[in-house]
PDB file of C-alpha atoms in Angstrom:
ATOM      1  CA  SER A   1     146.846  86.361  52.281  1.00 56.00           C
ATOM      2  CA  THR A   2     143.367  84.944  52.938  1.00 63.00           C
ATOM      3  CA  TRP A   3     143.472  86.191  56.531  1.00 57.00           C
ATOM      4  CA  TRP A   4     144.477  89.673  55.365  1.00 57.00           C
ATOM      5  CA  THR A   5     141.620  89.657  52.852  1.00 61.00           C
ATOM      6  CA  LEU A   6     139.262  88.832  55.717  1.00 57.00           C
ATOM      7  CA  GLY A   7     140.679  91.693  57.790  1.00 60.00           C
ATOM      8  CA  ARG A   8     142.354  89.369  60.313  1.00 67.00           C
ATOM      9  CA  ALA A   9     145.862  90.808  60.326  1.00 68.00           C
ATOM     10  CA  ASP A  10     146.632  89.070  63.636  1.00 70.00           C
ATOM     11  CA  LYS A  11     146.008  85.608  62.172  1.00 71.00           C
ATOM     12  CA  ALA A  12     147.820  86.503  58.953  1.00 73.00           C
ATOM     13  CA  TRP A  13     150.925  87.577  60.847  1.00 71.00           C
ATOM     14  CA  ASP A  14     150.824  84.436  63.002  1.00 74.00           C
ATOM     15  CA  VAL A  15     151.023  82.353  59.829  1.00 71.00           C
ATOM     16  CA  ARG A  16     153.688  84.541  58.193  1.00 70.00           C
ATOM     17  CA  LEU A  17     155.908  84.786  61.278  1.00 72.00           C
ATOM     18  CA  SER A  18     155.775  81.035  61.862  1.00 72.00           C
ATOM     19  CA  ALA A  19     157.747  80.615  58.626  1.00 67.00           C
ATOM     20  CA  PHE A  20     160.575  82.972  59.588  1.00 70.00           C
ATOM     21  CA  PRO A  21     162.534  80.635  61.941  1.00 64.00           C
ATOM     22  CA  ASP A  22     163.135  78.280  58.976  1.00 68.00           C
ATOM     23  CA  PHE A  23     163.862  81.093  56.556  1.00 65.00           C
ATOM     24  CA  ASP A  24     167.532  80.244  56.076  1.00 68.00           C
ATOM     25  CA  GLN A  25     166.452  76.899  54.630  1.00 69.00           C
ATOM     26  CA  VAL A  26     164.766  78.586  51.667  1.00 66.00           C
ATOM     27  CA  VAL A  27     166.887  77.585  48.671  1.00 64.00           C
ATOM     28  CA  ASP A  28     165.331  79.993  46.171  1.00 71.00           C
ATOM     29  CA  THR A  29     166.792  83.361  47.228  1.00 72.00           C
ATOM     30  CA  ARG A  30     164.531  85.209  44.816  1.00 75.00           C
ATOM     31  CA  ARG A  31     161.478  83.673  46.479  1.00 76.00           C
ATOM     32  CA  ALA A  32     162.929  84.585  49.886  1.00 76.00           C
ATOM     33  CA  LYS A  33     163.357  88.192  48.799  1.00 80.00           C
ATOM     34  CA  ASP A  34     159.814  88.342  47.396  1.00 81.00           C
ATOM     35  CA  LEU A  35     158.379  86.941  50.631  1.00 80.00           C
ATOM     36  CA  LEU A  36     160.224  89.530  52.716  1.00 83.00           C
ATOM     37  CA  SER A  37     159.197  92.364  50.380  1.00 86.00           C
ATOM     38  CA  GLU A  38     155.552  91.280  50.497  1.00 82.00           C
ATOM     39  CA  SER A  39     155.772  91.190  54.293  1.00 84.00           C
ATOM     40  CA  ALA A  40     157.309  94.673  54.337  1.00 87.00           C
ATOM     41  CA  THR A  41     154.507  96.093  52.204  1.00 83.00           C
ATOM     42  CA  GLN A  42     151.852  94.529  54.405  1.00 80.00           C
ATOM     43  CA  ALA A  43     153.599  95.625  57.599  1.00 83.00           C
ATOM     44  CA  GLU A  44     153.553  99.245  56.463  1.00 82.00           C
ATOM     45  CA  LEU A  45     149.878  99.013  55.513  1.00 77.00           C
ATOM     46  CA  ASP A  46     149.174  97.596  58.978  1.00 78.00           C
ATOM     47  CA  GLY A  47     150.971 100.541  60.587  1.00 80.00           C
ATOM     48  CA  HIS A  48     154.167  98.712  61.582  1.00 82.00           C
ATOM     49  CA  VAL A  49     156.455 101.129  59.763  1.00 86.00           C
ATOM     50  CA  PHE A  50     159.770 100.281  61.430  1.00 88.00           C
ATOM     51  CA  ALA A  51     159.163  96.545  61.077  1.00 86.00           C
ATOM     52  CA  ALA A  52     158.427  97.218  57.400  1.00 87.00           C
ATOM     53  CA  LEU A  53     161.763  98.963  56.958  1.00 89.00           C
ATOM     54  CA  GLY A  54     163.638  96.112  58.625  1.00 88.00           C
ATOM     55  CA  LEU A  55     161.898  93.538  56.456  1.00 84.00           C
ATOM     56  CA  GLN A  56     162.654  95.441  53.258  1.00 88.00           C
ATOM     57  CA  GLU A  57     166.304  95.931  54.242  1.00 87.00           C
ATOM     58  CA  ALA A  58     166.511  92.185  54.781  1.00 83.00           C
ATOM     59  CA  ALA A  59     164.836  91.597  51.419  1.00 83.00           C
ATOM     60  CA  MET A  60     167.405  93.703  49.606  1.00 83.00           C
ATOM     61  CA  GLN A  61     170.207  91.624  51.140  1.00 78.00           C
ATOM     62  CA  TYR A  62     168.833  88.702  49.142  1.00 72.00           C
ATOM     63  CA  ALA A  63     169.129  90.708  45.909  1.00 63.00           C
ATOM     64  CA  GLY A  64     171.779  88.845  43.972  1.00 61.00           C
ATOM     65  CA  GLU A  65     173.034  88.619  40.440  1.00 55.00           C
ATOM     66  CA  GLN A  66     169.768  86.982  39.387  1.00 60.00           C
ATOM     67  CA  ASP A  67     167.904  90.200  40.182  1.00 77.00           C
ATOM     68  CA  THR A  68     167.153  92.421  37.202  1.00 84.00           C
ATOM     69  CA  PRO A  69     167.593  96.222  37.251  1.00 87.00           C
ATOM     70  CA  VAL A  70     163.794  96.422  37.572  1.00 89.00           C
ATOM     71  CA  ASP A  71     163.896  94.227  40.698  1.00 87.00           C
ATOM     72  CA  ARG A  72     166.672  96.275  42.288  1.00 86.00           C
ATOM     73  CA  CYS A  73     165.140  99.607  41.384  1.00 89.00           C
ATOM     74  CA  GLU A  74     161.700  98.624  42.634  1.00 88.00           C
ATOM     75  CA  GLY A  75     163.110  97.381  45.935  1.00 89.00           C
ATOM     76  CA  PHE A  76     165.224 100.438  46.663  1.00 90.00           C
ATOM     77  CA  VAL A  77     162.511 102.860  45.508  1.00 89.00           C
ATOM     78  CA  TRP A  78     160.068 101.224  47.922  1.00 89.00           C
ATOM     79  CA  LEU A  79     162.611 101.393  50.736  1.00 90.00           C
ATOM     80  CA  ALA A  80     163.382 105.066  50.014  1.00 90.00           C
ATOM     81  CA  ARG A  81     159.722 106.056  50.022  1.00 85.00           C
ATOM     82  CA  ALA A  82     158.854 104.067  53.149  1.00 88.00           C
ATOM     83  CA  ALA A  83     161.893 105.411  55.004  1.00 90.00           C
ATOM     84  CA  GLY A  84     160.953 108.960  54.000  1.00 85.00           C
ATOM     85  CA  ARG A  85     157.411 108.514  55.288  1.00 82.00           C
ATOM     86  CA  ALA A  86     158.812 107.113  58.546  1.00 85.00           C
ATOM     87  CA  GLY A  87     161.212 110.037  59.026  1.00 85.00           C
ATOM     88  CA  ARG A  88     164.313 107.858  58.530  1.00 89.00           C
ATOM     89  CA  SER A  89     166.163 110.386  56.378  1.00 89.00           C
ATOM     90  CA  ARG A  90     169.553 108.663  56.322  1.00 91.00           C
ATOM     91  CA  LEU A  91     168.070 105.325  55.272  1.00 91.00           C
ATOM     92  CA  ALA A  92     165.926 107.063  52.639  1.00 91.00           C
ATOM     93  CA  ASP A  93     168.968 108.840  51.219  1.00 92.00           C
ATOM     94  CA  GLU A  94     171.015 105.619  51.123  1.00 93.00           C
ATOM     95  CA  ALA A  95     168.194 103.826  49.299  1.00 92.00           C
ATOM     96  CA  LEU A  96     167.888 106.698  46.809  1.00 92.00           C
ATOM     97  CA  GLN A  97     171.609 106.555  46.086  1.00 93.00           C
ATOM     98  CA  ARG A  98     171.318 102.848  45.312  1.00 90.00           C
ATOM     99  CA  ALA A  99     168.098 103.198  43.312  1.00 92.00           C
ATOM    100  CA  ARG A 100     169.424 105.780  40.841  1.00 91.00           C
ATOM    101  CA  PRO A 101     172.067 103.549  39.155  1.00 91.00           C
ATOM    102  CA  ALA A 102     169.496 100.752  38.863  1.00 90.00           C
ATOM    103  CA  LEU A 103     167.017 103.191  37.291  1.00 93.00           C
ATOM    104  CA  GLY A 104     169.556 104.000  34.594  1.00 92.00           C
ATOM    105  CA  GLU A 105     169.697 100.307  33.666  1.00 93.00           C
ATOM    106  CA  VAL A 106     165.919  99.853  33.303  1.00 93.00           C
ATOM    107  CA  THR A 107     165.135  99.520  29.589  1.00 93.00           C
ATOM    108  CA  ASP A 108     161.327  99.375  29.720  1.00 93.00           C
ATOM    109  CA  GLU A 109     160.265 103.011  29.306  1.00 94.00           C
ATOM    110  CA  ALA A 110     156.923 102.629  31.109  1.00 92.00           C
ATOM    111  CA  MET A 111     158.579 101.034  34.133  1.00 92.00           C
ATOM    112  CA  LYS A 112     161.359 103.601  34.049  1.00 94.00           C
ATOM    113  CA  SER A 113     158.852 106.485  34.096  1.00 94.00           C
ATOM    114  CA  ARG A 114     156.999 104.926  37.009  1.00 93.00           C
ATOM    115  CA  PHE A 115     160.139 104.408  39.067  1.00 93.00           C
ATOM    116  CA  ALA A 116     161.360 107.926  38.255  1.00 94.00           C
ATOM    117  CA  ALA A 117     158.088 109.378  39.567  1.00 94.00           C
ATOM    118  CA  GLU A 118     158.279 107.304  42.749  1.00 92.00           C
ATOM    119  CA  LEU A 119     161.912 108.331  43.228  1.00 93.00           C
ATOM    120  CA  SER A 120     160.813 111.956  42.901  1.00 95.00           C
ATOM    121  CA  LEU A 121     158.215 111.407  45.636  1.00 92.00           C
ATOM    122  CA  ALA A 122     160.930 109.996  47.889  1.00 91.00           C
ATOM    123  CA  GLU A 123     163.157 112.987  47.100  1.00 94.00           C
ATOM    124  CA  ALA A 124     160.307 115.375  47.954  1.00 94.00           C
ATOM    125  CA  HIS A 125     159.944 113.720  51.371  1.00 90.00           C
ATOM    126  CA  LEU A 126     163.679 113.940  51.932  1.00 91.00           C
ATOM    127  CA  GLU A 127     164.031 117.600  50.927  1.00 93.00           C
ATOM    128  CA  LEU A 128     160.875 118.897  52.584  1.00 93.00           C
ATOM    129  CA  THR A 129     162.464 120.267  55.750  1.00 90.00           C
ATOM    130  CA  ASP A 130     165.835 121.540  54.570  1.00 91.00           C
ATOM    131  CA  ASP A 131     165.165 122.527  50.961  1.00 96.00           C
ATOM    132  CA  PRO A 132     161.461 123.120  50.234  1.00 96.00           C
ATOM    133  CA  ALA A 133     162.254 124.529  46.768  1.00 97.00           C
ATOM    134  CA  ALA A 134     163.897 121.219  45.825  1.00 97.00           C
ATOM    135  CA  ALA A 135     160.932 119.373  47.345  1.00 97.00           C
ATOM    136  CA  ILE A 136     158.534 121.403  45.177  1.00 97.00           C
ATOM    137  CA  ALA A 137     160.559 120.573  42.063  1.00 97.00           C
ATOM    138  CA  ALA A 138     160.654 116.864  42.950  1.00 96.00           C
ATOM    139  CA  ALA A 139     156.905 116.754  43.638  1.00 97.00           C
ATOM    140  CA  ASP A 140     156.286 118.574  40.343  1.00 96.00           C
ATOM    141  CA  ARG A 141     158.183 115.859  38.477  1.00 96.00           C
ATOM    142  CA  ALA A 142     156.186 113.144  40.200  1.00 96.00           C
ATOM    143  CA  ALA A 143     152.860 114.907  39.644  1.00 96.00           C
ATOM    144  CA  ARG A 144     153.408 115.253  35.901  1.00 95.00           C
ATOM    145  CA  TRP A 145     153.653 111.491  35.454  1.00 95.00           C
ATOM    146  CA  LEU A 146     151.028 110.554  38.056  1.00 94.00           C
ATOM    147  CA  GLU A 147     148.479 112.888  36.446  1.00 93.00           C
ATOM    148  CA  THR A 148     149.218 111.390  33.024  1.00 93.00           C
ATOM    149  CA  VAL A 149     148.420 107.852  34.196  1.00 91.00           C
ATOM    150  CA  ASP A 150     145.740 108.919  36.723  1.00 84.00           C
ATOM    151  CA  LYS A 151     147.413 107.297  39.748  1.00 85.00           C
ATOM    152  CA  GLN A 152     144.989 108.907  42.170  1.00 83.00           C
ATOM    153  CA  ASN A 153     146.147 107.185  45.352  1.00 81.00           C
ATOM    154  CA  GLN A 154     149.718 108.422  44.868  1.00 89.00           C
ATOM    155  CA  LEU A 155     148.512 111.806  43.626  1.00 93.00           C
ATOM    156  CA  ILE A 156     146.942 112.506  47.029  1.00 93.00           C
ATOM    157  CA  GLU A 157     150.313 111.971  48.701  1.00 92.00           C
ATOM    158  CA  CYS A 158     152.033 114.013  45.982  1.00 95.00           C
ATOM    159  CA  TYR A 159     149.689 117.004  46.347  1.00 97.00           C
ATOM    160  CA  LEU A 160     150.047 116.860  50.139  1.00 96.00           C
ATOM    161  CA  LEU A 161     153.855 116.862  49.855  1.00 95.00           C
ATOM    162  CA  ARG A 162     153.936 119.676  47.316  1.00 97.00           C
ATOM    163  CA  GLY A 163     151.465 121.682  49.379  1.00 97.00           C
ATOM    164  CA  ARG A 164     153.603 121.333  52.499  1.00 97.00           C
ATOM    165  CA  ALA A 165     156.719 122.316  50.568  1.00 97.00           C
ATOM    166  CA  ARG A 166     154.991 125.362  49.104  1.00 97.00           C
ATOM    167  CA  GLU A 167     153.706 126.355  52.532  1.00 97.00           C
ATOM    168  CA  ARG A 168     157.239 126.137  53.943  1.00 96.00           C
ATOM    169  CA  TYR A 169     158.496 128.159  50.983  1.00 97.00           C
ATOM    170  CA  GLY A 170     155.907 130.891  51.565  1.00 96.00           C
ATOM    171  CA  GLN A 171     153.764 130.065  48.524  1.00 96.00           C
ATOM    172  CA  LEU A 172     150.534 129.933  50.512  1.00 95.00           C
ATOM    173  CA  ALA A 173     148.136 130.245  47.570  1.00 95.00           C
ATOM    174  CA  GLY A 174     149.936 127.414  45.784  1.00 97.00           C
ATOM    175  CA  ALA A 175     149.889 125.300  48.943  1.00 97.00           C
ATOM    176  CA  LEU A 176     146.156 125.844  49.331  1.00 96.00           C
ATOM    177  CA  GLY A 177     145.617 124.864  45.688  1.00 96.00           C
ATOM    178  CA  ASP A 178     147.539 121.615  46.196  1.00 97.00           C
ATOM    179  CA  TYR A 179     145.609 120.731  49.344  1.00 96.00           C
ATOM    180  CA  ILE A 180     142.316 121.326  47.530  1.00 96.00           C
ATOM    181  CA  LEU A 181     143.514 119.191  44.600  1.00 95.00           C
ATOM    182  CA  GLY A 182     144.383 116.450  47.071  1.00 95.00           C
ATOM    183  CA  LEU A 183     140.955 116.603  48.694  1.00 94.00           C
ATOM    184  CA  ARG A 184     139.148 116.498  45.344  1.00 94.00           C
ATOM    185  CA  THR A 185     141.257 113.528  44.279  1.00 93.00           C
ATOM    186  CA  ALA A 186     140.464 111.765  47.558  1.00 91.00           C
ATOM    187  CA  GLU A 187     136.739 112.401  47.154  1.00 90.00           C
ATOM    188  CA  ALA A 188     136.885 110.808  43.694  1.00 88.00           C
ATOM    189  CA  GLN A 189     139.046 107.894  44.848  1.00 86.00           C
ATOM    190  CA  ARG A 190     137.241 106.942  48.064  1.00 83.00           C
ATOM    191  CA  ALA A 191     134.628 104.605  46.615  1.00 73.00           C
ATOM    192  CA  ARG A 192     137.182 102.709  44.498  1.00 77.00           C
ATOM    193  CA  ILE A 193     139.255 101.338  47.386  1.00 73.00           C
ATOM    194  CA  GLY A 194     138.065  97.937  48.516  1.00 65.00           C
ATOM    195  CA  ASP A 195     141.045  96.463  50.371  1.00 64.00           C
ATOM    196  CA  LEU A 196     140.775  97.128  54.125  1.00 61.00           C
ATOM    197  CA  ALA A 197     144.465  97.885  54.691  1.00 62.00           C
ATOM    198  CA  LEU A 198     144.547 100.221  51.692  1.00 71.00           C
ATOM    199  CA  ARG A 199     141.462 102.014  52.996  1.00 75.00           C
ATOM    200  CA  ILE A 200     143.139 102.571  56.367  1.00 74.00           C
ATOM    201  CA  SER A 201     146.233 103.969  54.645  1.00 78.00           C
ATOM    202  CA  PHE A 202     144.005 106.144  52.445  1.00 83.00           C
ATOM    203  CA  PHE A 203     142.095 107.510  55.452  1.00 85.00           C
ATOM    204  CA  ASP A 204     145.364 108.279  57.257  1.00 87.00           C
ATOM    205  CA  THR A 205     146.728 110.243  54.292  1.00 89.00           C
ATOM    206  CA  VAL A 206     143.483 112.151  53.756  1.00 91.00           C
ATOM    207  CA  SER A 207     143.249 112.985  57.465  1.00 92.00           C
ATOM    208  CA  GLU A 208     146.789 114.343  57.315  1.00 93.00           C
ATOM    209  CA  LEU A 209     145.914 116.386  54.239  1.00 94.00           C
ATOM    210  CA  GLY A 210     142.752 117.654  55.923  1.00 94.00           C
ATOM    211  CA  ARG A 211     144.661 118.870  58.967  1.00 95.00           C
ATOM    212  CA  ALA A 212     147.089 120.784  56.753  1.00 96.00           C
ATOM    213  CA  LEU A 213     144.265 122.299  54.704  1.00 95.00           C
ATOM    214  CA  VAL A 214     142.103 123.380  57.633  1.00 96.00           C
ATOM    215  CA  SER A 215     145.107 124.725  59.537  1.00 96.00           C
ATOM    216  CA  LEU A 216     146.181 126.849  56.575  1.00 96.00           C
ATOM    217  CA  GLU A 217     142.698 128.291  56.105  1.00 95.00           C
ATOM    218  CA  LEU A 218     142.501 129.168  59.798  1.00 95.00           C
ATOM    219  CA  GLU A 219     145.896 130.877  59.607  1.00 93.00           C
ATOM    220  CA  ARG A 220     144.579 132.908  56.675  1.00 92.00           C
ATOM    221  CA  GLY A 221     141.577 133.969  58.784  1.00 93.00           C
ATOM    222  CA  ASN A 222     139.033 131.963  56.792  1.00 94.00           C
ATOM    223  CA  SER A 223     137.307 130.226  59.693  1.00 94.00           C
ATOM    224  CA  THR A 224     133.982 129.652  57.913  1.00 94.00           C
ATOM    225  CA  ARG A 225     135.686 128.081  54.909  1.00 93.00           C
ATOM    226  CA  ALA A 226     137.888 126.024  57.250  1.00 94.00           C
ATOM    227  CA  LEU A 227     134.772 124.537  58.870  1.00 94.00           C
ATOM    228  CA  LEU A 228     133.231 123.717  55.495  1.00 94.00           C
ATOM    229  CA  LEU A 229     136.411 122.019  54.368  1.00 93.00           C
ATOM    230  CA  ALA A 230     136.665 120.112  57.650  1.00 93.00           C
ATOM    231  CA  ASP A 231     133.179 118.708  56.950  1.00 94.00           C
ATOM    232  CA  ARG A 232     134.309 117.571  53.487  1.00 93.00           C
ATOM    233  CA  VAL A 233     137.389 115.899  54.946  1.00 92.00           C
ATOM    234  CA  ARG A 234     135.287 114.187  57.610  1.00 91.00           C
ATOM    235  CA  ALA A 235     132.860 112.879  55.003  1.00 90.00           C
ATOM    236  CA  THR A 236     135.736 111.516  52.955  1.00 89.00           C
ATOM    237  CA  THR A 237     137.361 109.699  55.880  1.00 83.00           C
ATOM    238  CA  MET A 238     134.234 108.246  57.488  1.00 76.00           C
ATOM    239  CA  PRO A 239     133.846 104.469  57.012  1.00 66.00           C
ATOM    240  CA  GLU A 240     130.867 103.531  54.901  1.00 61.00           C
TER     241      GLU A 240
END
């Protein structure tokens, strides 16, 4: 973790991967699962999305009877969301199907609300192409909770998803409103992100949102406004 903090992902992965050949000797299966899940999270942040999915699938194989409903739900929710972002629809759907029963067993209401919102984000990804109306509804559910707790990093993704779904559904004014909300949220969030990998992920999401926003304004014939918005997006994604 020290190497990742220093921005040396190459060194960090050298250390982490050196432990994998002896992985079967790890007696504590819970620790093994946690190590694989941590690796999956970092792999996605570093842009290795398919490696991240493989690591998380391996992590969930270590989920045994000692895992709580919270553990299972968190693991499958993460896998569903990551698979959705990577375009692995079948894997995302399978993870969603396994996450839902675990969600029903979570007794902590705060945790349950958080997982439900993240499940809704995964559902929005999954429904975006084939059923944009369902994607809008799923993103709405996620947004209601995320706005309540001010989860700005996830709100940017949520507004981008809902905007895309509304654009596909022909609700262009609503799509534009979501893209603008996402940009404003990003402008407020930018200075708060210190971790290098998180900043890269943030810049990627905001760049994606910016492309959707500018493209929509150009399609609507608002070229001057599109240029102004492009400048705002560029200022938000430029390294300090």
